[in-house]
Amino acid sequence: MGFFLTMRSKIVATRYEYYKARVREHRRLAAQAMHPEDRAMHEQLVKTYTGLAREHRLRQVFTLKVARDMPRASVA
């Protein structure tokens, strides 16, 4: 991945990791918020960053190769 961000002197290699870090940060801030408006704002940011993290999570790609010289399996 060519995407790097610096976060408190720690290198975050992917957007997914960056967004997950923001989710953790805003969850903590929501839990510590004194005013309901502040808590609501941080909870909204948690939802937003969670959606962004979901969009940027890594997906495994599987490749299946079928050999042409293998006999076909019969289906009963």
Short mmCIF file of N, CA and C in Angstrom, two decimals, residues 10-70:
data_model
loop_
_atom_site.label_atom_id
_atom_site.label_comp_id
_atom_site.label_asym_id
_atom_site.label_seq_id
_atom_site.Cartn_x
_atom_site.Cartn_y
_atom_site.Cartn_z
N LYS A 10 3.39 7.38 15.21
CA LYS A 10 3.21 5.99 14.79
C LYS A 10 2.78 6.02 13.33
N ILE A 11 3.36 5.17 12.53
CA ILE A 11 3.00 5.13 11.11
C ILE A 11 1.83 4.17 10.94
N VAL A 12 0.79 4.65 10.28
CA VAL A 12 -0.38 3.84 9.99
C VAL A 12 -0.32 3.49 8.51
N ALA A 13 -0.30 2.22 8.22
CA ALA A 13 -0.02 1.77 6.86
C ALA A 13 -1.23 1.83 5.93
N THR A 14 -2.42 1.77 6.44
CA THR A 14 -3.58 1.73 5.55
C THR A 14 -4.64 2.73 6.01
N ARG A 15 -5.52 3.06 5.10
CA ARG A 15 -6.65 3.93 5.46
C ARG A 15 -7.53 3.24 6.49
N TYR A 16 -7.71 1.92 6.33
CA TYR A 16 -8.52 1.16 7.29
C TYR A 16 -8.00 1.36 8.70
N GLU A 17 -6.70 1.21 8.90
CA GLU A 17 -6.12 1.38 10.24
C GLU A 17 -6.31 2.81 10.74
N TYR A 18 -6.16 3.78 9.85
CA TYR A 18 -6.35 5.17 10.24
C TYR A 18 -7.78 5.40 10.72
N TYR A 19 -8.76 4.93 9.93
CA TYR A 19 -10.16 5.15 10.30
C TYR A 19 -10.52 4.39 11.58
N LYS A 20 -9.99 3.20 11.77
CA LYS A 20 -10.25 2.45 13.00
C LYS A 20 -9.67 3.19 14.21
N ALA A 21 -8.51 3.82 14.03
CA ALA A 21 -7.92 4.61 15.12
C ALA A 21 -8.82 5.80 15.45
N ARG A 22 -9.38 6.43 14.44
CA ARG A 22 -10.30 7.56 14.67
C ARG A 22 -11.56 7.07 15.39
N VAL A 23 -12.06 5.88 15.04
CA VAL A 23 -13.22 5.32 15.73
C VAL A 23 -12.92 5.16 17.22
N ARG A 24 -11.76 4.57 17.54
CA ARG A 24 -11.40 4.38 18.95
C ARG A 24 -11.28 5.73 19.67
N GLU A 25 -10.67 6.70 19.00
CA GLU A 25 -10.49 8.01 19.60
C GLU A 25 -11.83 8.67 19.91
N HIS A 26 -12.76 8.64 18.97
CA HIS A 26 -14.05 9.31 19.19
C HIS A 26 -14.96 8.52 20.14
N ARG A 27 -14.80 7.21 20.21
CA ARG A 27 -15.53 6.45 21.24
C ARG A 27 -15.08 6.90 22.62
N ARG A 28 -13.77 7.04 22.78
CA ARG A 28 -13.22 7.48 24.07
C ARG A 28 -13.72 8.89 24.40
N LEU A 29 -13.68 9.79 23.40
CA LEU A 29 -14.13 11.16 23.63
C LEU A 29 -15.63 11.21 23.94
N ALA A 30 -16.42 10.36 23.29
CA ALA A 30 -17.86 10.32 23.57
C ALA A 30 -18.11 9.86 25.01
N ALA A 31 -17.34 8.88 25.44
CA ALA A 31 -17.51 8.37 26.81
C ALA A 31 -17.12 9.42 27.85
N GLN A 32 -16.19 10.31 27.50
CA GLN A 32 -15.72 11.32 28.43
C GLN A 32 -16.47 12.64 28.33
N ALA A 33 -17.32 12.79 27.32
CA ALA A 33 -18.00 14.06 27.08
C ALA A 33 -18.93 14.41 28.23
N MET A 34 -18.88 15.68 28.64
CA MET A 34 -19.71 16.15 29.75
C MET A 34 -21.10 16.58 29.27
N HIS A 35 -21.19 17.08 28.05
CA HIS A 35 -22.44 17.61 27.52
C HIS A 35 -23.04 16.65 26.48
N PRO A 36 -24.35 16.49 26.50
CA PRO A 36 -25.00 15.59 25.54
C PRO A 36 -24.72 15.96 24.07
N GLU A 37 -24.58 17.26 23.78
CA GLU A 37 -24.31 17.67 22.39
C GLU A 37 -22.93 17.17 21.95
N ASP A 38 -21.97 17.28 22.85
CA ASP A 38 -20.61 16.82 22.53
C ASP A 38 -20.60 15.31 22.34
N ARG A 39 -21.31 14.61 23.22
CA ARG A 39 -21.38 13.15 23.12
C ARG A 39 -22.02 12.74 21.80
N ALA A 40 -23.10 13.41 21.43
CA ALA A 40 -23.79 13.10 20.18
C ALA A 40 -22.89 13.35 18.97
N MET A 41 -22.11 14.44 19.02
CA MET A 41 -21.20 14.74 17.92
C MET A 41 -20.16 13.63 17.76
N HIS A 42 -19.57 13.18 18.87
CA HIS A 42 -18.56 12.14 18.81
C HIS A 42 -19.17 10.81 18.38
N GLU A 43 -20.38 10.52 18.83
CA GLU A 43 -21.04 9.28 18.40
C GLU A 43 -21.33 9.29 16.90
N GLN A 44 -21.68 10.46 16.36
CA GLN A 44 -21.88 10.58 14.92
C GLN A 44 -20.57 10.36 14.17
N LEU A 45 -19.49 10.90 14.71
CA LEU A 45 -18.19 10.69 14.08
C LEU A 45 -17.78 9.22 14.14
N VAL A 46 -18.12 8.53 15.22
CA VAL A 46 -17.86 7.09 15.31
C VAL A 46 -18.57 6.37 14.17
N LYS A 47 -19.84 6.69 13.94
CA LYS A 47 -20.59 6.05 12.85
C LYS A 47 -19.96 6.34 11.50
N THR A 48 -19.57 7.58 11.29
CA THR A 48 -18.98 7.98 10.01
C THR A 48 -17.66 7.26 9.77
N TYR A 49 -16.78 7.28 10.76
CA TYR A 49 -15.48 6.63 10.60
C TYR A 49 -15.62 5.11 10.51
N THR A 50 -16.61 4.54 11.17
CA THR A 50 -16.84 3.10 11.06
C THR A 50 -17.22 2.75 9.63
N GLY A 51 -18.07 3.56 9.01
CA GLY A 51 -18.44 3.33 7.62
C GLY A 51 -17.26 3.46 6.69
N LEU A 52 -16.42 4.46 6.91
CA LEU A 52 -15.22 4.62 6.08
C LEU A 52 -14.26 3.45 6.26
N ALA A 53 -14.10 2.99 7.49
CA ALA A 53 -13.22 1.83 7.73
C ALA A 53 -13.76 0.61 7.02
N ARG A 54 -15.06 0.42 7.07
CA ARG A 54 -15.68 -0.73 6.40
C ARG A 54 -15.42 -0.67 4.89
N GLU A 55 -15.49 0.52 4.31
CA GLU A 55 -15.24 0.67 2.87
C GLU A 55 -13.79 0.38 2.51
N HIS A 56 -12.86 0.62 3.41
CA HIS A 56 -11.45 0.48 3.11
C HIS A 56 -10.80 -0.75 3.72
N ARG A 57 -11.59 -1.66 4.27
CA ARG A 57 -10.98 -2.86 4.85
C ARG A 57 -10.41 -3.71 3.73
N LEU A 58 -9.40 -4.47 4.09
CA LEU A 58 -8.76 -5.34 3.10
C LEU A 58 -9.65 -6.54 2.84
N ARG A 59 -9.67 -6.93 1.60
CA ARG A 59 -10.46 -8.09 1.21
C ARG A 59 -9.52 -9.13 0.63
N GLN A 60 -9.72 -10.37 1.03
CA GLN A 60 -8.90 -11.43 0.48
C GLN A 60 -9.44 -11.82 -0.89
N VAL A 61 -8.53 -12.09 -1.79
CA VAL A 61 -8.91 -12.52 -3.13
C VAL A 61 -8.46 -13.96 -3.29
N PHE A 62 -9.38 -14.81 -3.67
CA PHE A 62 -9.07 -16.21 -3.90
C PHE A 62 -9.09 -16.49 -5.38
N THR A 63 -8.12 -17.26 -5.83
CA THR A 63 -8.06 -17.66 -7.23
C THR A 63 -8.09 -19.17 -7.27
N LEU A 64 -9.02 -19.70 -8.02
CA LEU A 64 -9.13 -21.15 -8.18
C LEU A 64 -8.63 -21.51 -9.58
N LYS A 65 -7.76 -22.49 -9.62
CA LYS A 65 -7.26 -22.95 -10.91
C LYS A 65 -7.71 -24.39 -11.09
N VAL A 66 -8.22 -24.68 -12.25
CA VAL A 66 -8.67 -26.03 -12.55
C VAL A 66 -7.76 -26.58 -13.62
N ALA A 67 -7.17 -27.72 -13.32
CA ALA A 67 -6.29 -28.35 -14.30
C ALA A 67 -7.15 -29.00 -15.38
N ARG A 68 -6.77 -28.82 -16.63
CA ARG A 68 -7.55 -29.36 -17.75
C ARG A 68 -7.41 -30.86 -17.88
N ASP A 69 -6.30 -31.41 -17.41
CA ASP A 69 -6.08 -32.85 -17.58
C ASP A 69 -6.68 -33.68 -16.44
N MET A 70 -7.33 -33.05 -15.48
CA MET A 70 -7.93 -33.81 -14.38
C MET A 70 -9.27 -34.37 -14.83
#
